[in-house]
Amino acid sequence: MAPDRDGEKRRAAERSLAFIENGMTIGLGTGTTAAHMIRLLGERIEAGLRVRAVPTSTATRRAAERARIPLVNLDECPALDLAIDGADEVDPTFDLIKGGGGALLHEKIVAVASRRLVVVVDESKMVDRLGRFPLPVEVSRFGWRVVAERIAALGTRPALRTGEGGIPAVTDEGNYILDCGFGTIGDTGALARALDAIPGVIEHGLFVAMADTVIVGQARGVAVLHRRP
Ligand code: 5RP
């Protein structure tokens, strides 16, 4: 029988709520796993939990409004207690690939603004080495082909992400996304630095040494993993 990935996501999301305490301000990630967390958090708030939250995308803001979660923005509240977010891949050192849902820029800013980043994933996201999932890189629309050439020189063939009708997908900040298959990534820090150095790269989906806790939803139950100090 095929694994029930959505059930695994739901279980991970549900377990992440145990990290939320009354009075906290939390970052809300983007994606299907985060969507479970947002819906369940709404139920806790309905039952009396008092929290405020910063959404990482338009989609998440809409979901949070539907769940009646009180929202603030990062300028009003630049220090968050906790961020809870999904990931596309997680390696044994908790380095991540994120951005499958296109929200990597806001997600990374929210992650660095948070005292703790809790990642919620299904079992398929746990890998020995990052790189099977093409790395999303958010780039300037101006001159994006030039930027893509510079990225290609790092050993990939960047693919412009498109939506319906083949029209380029645009992020919440109005940028393009290049999906970059690098194959197995040997040195995540070195690749992150190389991408950071290219003019026109706004952000990339490598989250290096940022996650504190990873909650893996399983067929029955969850595994809660903490990063070694
Ligand atoms: C969005 C992300 C998501 O967290 C990531 O793509 C995982 O998504 P899902 O929970 O739907 O599998 O990085 O930018």
Short mmCIF file of C-alpha atoms and ligand atoms in Angstrom, two decimals:
data_model
loop_
_atom_site.label_atom_id
_atom_site.label_comp_id
_atom_site.label_asym_id
_atom_site.label_seq_id
_atom_site.Cartn_x
_atom_site.Cartn_y
_atom_site.Cartn_z
CA MET A 1 0.00 0.00 0.00
CA ALA A 2 1.28 3.48 -0.88
CA PRO A 3 2.32 5.57 2.12
CA ASP A 4 -0.30 8.07 3.29
CA ARG A 5 1.88 11.18 2.92
CA ASP A 6 -0.95 13.55 3.75
CA GLY A 7 -1.63 11.67 6.98
CA GLU A 8 2.09 11.89 7.85
CA LYS A 9 2.02 15.65 7.20
CA ARG A 10 -1.07 16.04 9.36
CA ARG A 11 0.50 14.12 12.25
CA ALA A 12 3.71 16.20 12.05
CA ALA A 13 1.68 19.41 11.95
CA GLU A 14 -0.41 18.37 14.94
CA ARG A 15 2.70 17.53 17.01
CA SER A 16 4.26 20.93 16.24
CA LEU A 17 1.45 22.65 18.14
CA ALA A 18 2.99 21.32 21.36
CA PHE A 19 5.77 23.89 20.89
CA ILE A 20 3.36 26.82 20.96
CA GLU A 21 2.72 28.55 24.29
CA ASN A 22 0.24 31.21 25.29
CA GLY A 23 1.38 34.70 24.35
CA MET A 24 3.83 33.62 21.63
CA THR A 25 4.25 35.29 18.28
CA ILE A 26 4.89 32.68 15.65
CA GLY A 27 5.86 32.46 11.99
CA LEU A 28 3.53 30.47 9.80
CA GLY A 29 5.18 28.59 6.93
CA THR A 30 3.79 27.83 3.49
CA GLY A 31 2.78 24.56 1.83
CA THR A 32 0.45 21.66 2.41
CA THR A 33 2.03 20.61 5.73
CA ALA A 34 1.96 24.16 7.06
CA ALA A 35 -1.67 24.38 5.92
CA HIS A 36 -2.55 21.48 8.25
CA MET A 37 -0.76 23.28 11.09
CA ILE A 38 -2.63 26.53 10.40
CA ARG A 39 -6.02 24.81 10.39
CA LEU A 40 -5.24 22.97 13.65
CA LEU A 41 -3.84 26.12 15.25
CA GLY A 42 -7.10 27.88 14.41
CA GLU A 43 -8.95 25.20 16.38
CA ARG A 44 -6.66 25.76 19.38
CA ILE A 45 -7.22 29.51 19.21
CA GLU A 46 -10.96 28.94 19.05
CA ALA A 47 -10.54 26.87 22.24
CA GLY A 48 -8.70 29.72 24.02
CA LEU A 49 -5.00 29.72 23.02
CA ARG A 50 -3.67 33.28 22.70
CA VAL A 51 -1.05 33.75 19.96
CA ARG A 52 -0.24 36.13 17.15
CA ALA A 53 1.31 35.10 13.87
CA VAL A 54 3.25 36.33 10.85
CA PRO A 55 2.35 34.59 7.56
CA THR A 56 5.08 33.80 4.98
CA SER A 57 2.94 34.08 1.85
CA THR A 58 -0.33 35.35 0.48
CA ALA A 59 -1.67 31.79 0.48
CA THR A 60 -0.75 31.35 4.14
CA ARG A 61 -2.21 34.73 5.07
CA ARG A 62 -5.52 33.69 3.48
CA ALA A 63 -5.49 30.32 5.25
CA ALA A 64 -4.69 32.03 8.57
CA GLU A 65 -7.53 34.50 8.09
CA ARG A 66 -9.90 31.61 7.40
CA ALA A 67 -8.67 29.95 10.60
CA ARG A 68 -9.16 33.27 12.48
CA ILE A 69 -5.55 33.48 13.60
CA PRO A 70 -4.64 37.03 14.72
CA LEU A 71 -1.98 38.33 12.33
CA VAL A 72 0.80 40.89 12.68
CA ASN A 73 3.55 41.83 10.28
CA LEU A 74 7.27 41.53 10.78
CA ASP A 75 7.79 45.30 10.99
CA GLU A 76 5.40 45.52 13.96
CA CYS A 77 6.92 42.45 15.51
CA PRO A 78 10.46 41.70 14.28
CA ALA A 79 11.31 39.08 16.94
CA LEU A 80 9.35 35.85 16.78
CA ASP A 81 9.30 33.09 19.38
CA LEU A 82 8.94 30.27 16.91
CA ALA A 83 8.45 29.52 13.22
CA ILE A 84 6.81 26.34 11.99
CA ASP A 85 7.35 25.46 8.35
CA GLY A 86 7.55 22.58 5.90
CA ALA A 87 10.50 21.56 3.73
CA ASP A 88 11.18 19.77 0.47
CA GLU A 89 14.24 17.92 1.76
CA VAL A 90 15.95 17.53 5.14
CA ASP A 91 19.42 16.02 5.54
CA PRO A 92 20.83 14.38 8.70
CA THR A 93 22.42 17.68 9.84
CA PHE A 94 19.03 19.45 9.38
CA ASP A 95 20.12 21.44 6.34
CA LEU A 96 17.06 21.96 4.18
CA ILE A 97 15.88 22.57 0.67
CA LYS A 98 12.80 24.78 0.69
CA GLY A 99 10.86 26.80 -1.84
CA GLY A 100 8.78 24.17 -3.61
CA GLY A 101 5.83 26.42 -2.83
CA GLY A 102 7.67 29.53 -3.98
CA ALA A 103 7.71 31.31 -0.61
CA LEU A 104 11.40 30.81 0.22
CA LEU A 105 12.29 34.50 0.55
CA HIS A 106 9.67 35.30 3.17
CA GLU A 107 10.20 31.91 4.79
CA LYS A 108 13.90 32.55 5.24
CA ILE A 109 13.38 36.05 6.64
CA VAL A 110 10.79 34.71 9.08
CA ALA A 111 13.13 31.85 10.04
CA VAL A 112 15.99 34.21 10.90
CA ALA A 113 13.59 36.40 12.86
CA SER A 114 12.56 33.42 14.98
CA ARG A 115 14.27 32.09 18.07
CA ARG A 116 13.47 28.57 16.95
CA LEU A 117 12.59 26.94 13.62
CA VAL A 118 10.48 23.80 13.81
CA VAL A 119 10.24 21.91 10.51
CA VAL A 120 7.30 19.63 9.81
CA VAL A 121 7.63 16.97 7.10
CA ASP A 122 6.40 13.62 5.92
CA GLU A 123 8.88 10.73 5.80
CA SER A 124 9.65 11.12 2.08
CA LYS A 125 11.44 14.42 2.78
CA MET A 126 14.22 12.83 4.87
CA VAL A 127 17.30 12.25 2.68
CA ASP A 128 20.94 11.29 3.22
CA ARG A 129 22.17 14.12 0.99
CA LEU A 130 20.32 17.16 -0.36
CA GLY A 131 19.81 17.58 -4.09
CA ARG A 132 17.27 15.15 -5.48
CA PHE A 133 14.73 17.99 -5.26
CA PRO A 134 15.68 20.80 -7.70
CA LEU A 135 16.87 23.79 -5.69
CA PRO A 136 14.53 26.79 -6.05
CA VAL A 137 16.39 30.06 -6.59
CA GLU A 138 14.44 33.34 -6.55
CA VAL A 139 15.86 35.81 -9.07
CA SER A 140 15.26 39.30 -10.37
CA ARG A 141 12.94 39.46 -13.40
CA PHE A 142 15.26 42.09 -14.83
CA GLY A 143 18.06 40.28 -16.61
CA TRP A 144 16.97 36.88 -15.36
CA ARG A 145 18.62 35.10 -18.30
CA VAL A 146 21.97 36.63 -17.34
CA VAL A 147 21.43 35.52 -13.76
CA ALA A 148 20.46 32.02 -14.99
CA GLU A 149 23.73 31.79 -16.97
CA ARG A 150 25.77 32.61 -13.87
CA ILE A 151 23.88 29.98 -11.89
CA ALA A 152 24.33 27.44 -14.71
CA ALA A 153 28.09 27.92 -14.41
CA LEU A 154 27.82 26.34 -10.94
CA GLY A 155 26.80 23.04 -12.57
CA THR A 156 23.07 23.06 -13.26
CA ARG A 157 20.54 23.80 -15.99
CA PRO A 158 18.14 26.28 -14.37
CA ALA A 159 14.50 25.89 -15.40
CA LEU A 160 12.23 28.93 -15.21
CA ARG A 161 9.24 27.96 -13.09
CA THR A 162 6.00 28.41 -14.99
CA GLY A 163 2.35 28.29 -14.06
CA GLU A 164 -0.84 27.84 -16.03
CA GLY A 165 -0.44 28.32 -19.78
CA GLY A 166 3.34 28.26 -19.49
CA ILE A 167 3.41 31.78 -18.05
CA PRO A 168 6.36 32.39 -15.69
CA ALA A 169 5.36 32.01 -12.04
CA VAL A 170 5.89 35.18 -10.03
CA THR A 171 6.58 35.20 -6.30
CA ASP A 172 4.84 37.39 -3.72
CA GLU A 173 7.71 39.86 -4.22
CA GLY A 174 7.30 39.87 -8.01
CA ASN A 175 10.40 37.80 -8.78
CA TYR A 176 10.94 34.67 -10.88
CA ILE A 177 11.97 31.24 -9.61
CA LEU A 178 14.59 29.09 -11.29
CA ASP A 179 14.46 25.41 -10.35
CA CYS A 180 18.04 24.19 -10.35
CA GLY A 181 18.84 20.48 -10.30
CA PHE A 182 22.37 20.16 -8.95
CA GLY A 183 22.23 16.43 -8.25
CA THR A 184 23.71 15.46 -4.91
CA ILE A 185 24.97 18.62 -3.20
CA GLY A 186 28.35 17.90 -1.61
CA ASP A 187 28.90 21.12 0.31
CA THR A 188 25.67 22.98 1.06
CA GLY A 189 27.46 25.95 2.66
CA ALA A 190 29.75 26.43 -0.36
CA LEU A 191 26.83 26.28 -2.81
CA ALA A 192 24.83 28.71 -0.67
CA ARG A 193 27.74 31.16 -0.65
CA ALA A 194 28.27 30.83 -4.41
CA LEU A 195 24.60 31.57 -5.09
CA ASP A 196 24.59 34.48 -2.62
CA ALA A 197 27.47 36.04 -4.59
CA ILE A 198 25.57 36.21 -7.92
CA PRO A 199 23.97 39.62 -8.59
CA GLY A 200 20.28 39.13 -9.29
CA VAL A 201 19.91 36.11 -6.98
CA ILE A 202 17.38 37.39 -4.47
CA GLU A 203 17.37 34.23 -2.32
CA HIS A 204 17.76 30.48 -2.63
CA GLY A 205 16.12 27.54 -0.96
CA LEU A 206 19.16 26.21 0.90
CA PHE A 207 18.49 26.70 4.61
CA VAL A 208 21.84 25.89 6.16
CA ALA A 209 22.07 25.35 9.94
CA MET A 210 18.72 27.07 10.52
CA ALA A 211 16.35 24.31 11.67
CA ASP A 212 16.38 23.47 15.38
CA THR A 213 13.78 20.72 15.44
CA VAL A 214 12.42 18.42 12.75
CA ILE A 215 9.12 16.63 13.24
CA VAL A 216 8.70 13.68 10.89
CA GLY A 217 5.20 12.36 10.42
CA GLN A 218 5.16 8.59 10.14
CA ALA A 219 2.60 5.91 9.31
CA ARG A 220 1.84 5.69 13.03
CA GLY A 221 2.95 8.60 15.15
CA VAL A 222 5.83 11.03 14.71
CA ALA A 223 9.57 11.30 15.34
CA VAL A 224 10.72 14.53 17.02
CA LEU A 225 14.39 15.19 16.22
CA HIS A 226 16.50 17.93 17.79
CA ARG A 227 19.66 19.37 16.25
CA ARG A 228 22.80 18.48 18.12
CA PRO A 229 24.42 21.60 19.65
C1 5RP B 1 7.20 26.54 0.34
C2 5RP B 1 8.01 25.52 0.99
C3 5RP B 1 7.28 24.34 1.57
O1 5RP B 1 7.48 24.34 2.93
C4 5RP B 1 7.80 23.08 0.94
O2 5RP B 1 7.64 23.18 -0.47
C5 5RP B 1 7.06 21.85 1.47
O3 5RP B 1 5.75 21.86 1.03
P1 5RP B 1 4.71 20.75 1.44
O4 5RP B 1 4.50 20.85 2.91
O5 5RP B 1 3.48 21.11 0.62
O6 5RP B 1 5.27 19.41 1.02
O7 5RP B 1 9.21 25.59 1.11
O8 5RP B 1 8.01 27.56 -0.23
#
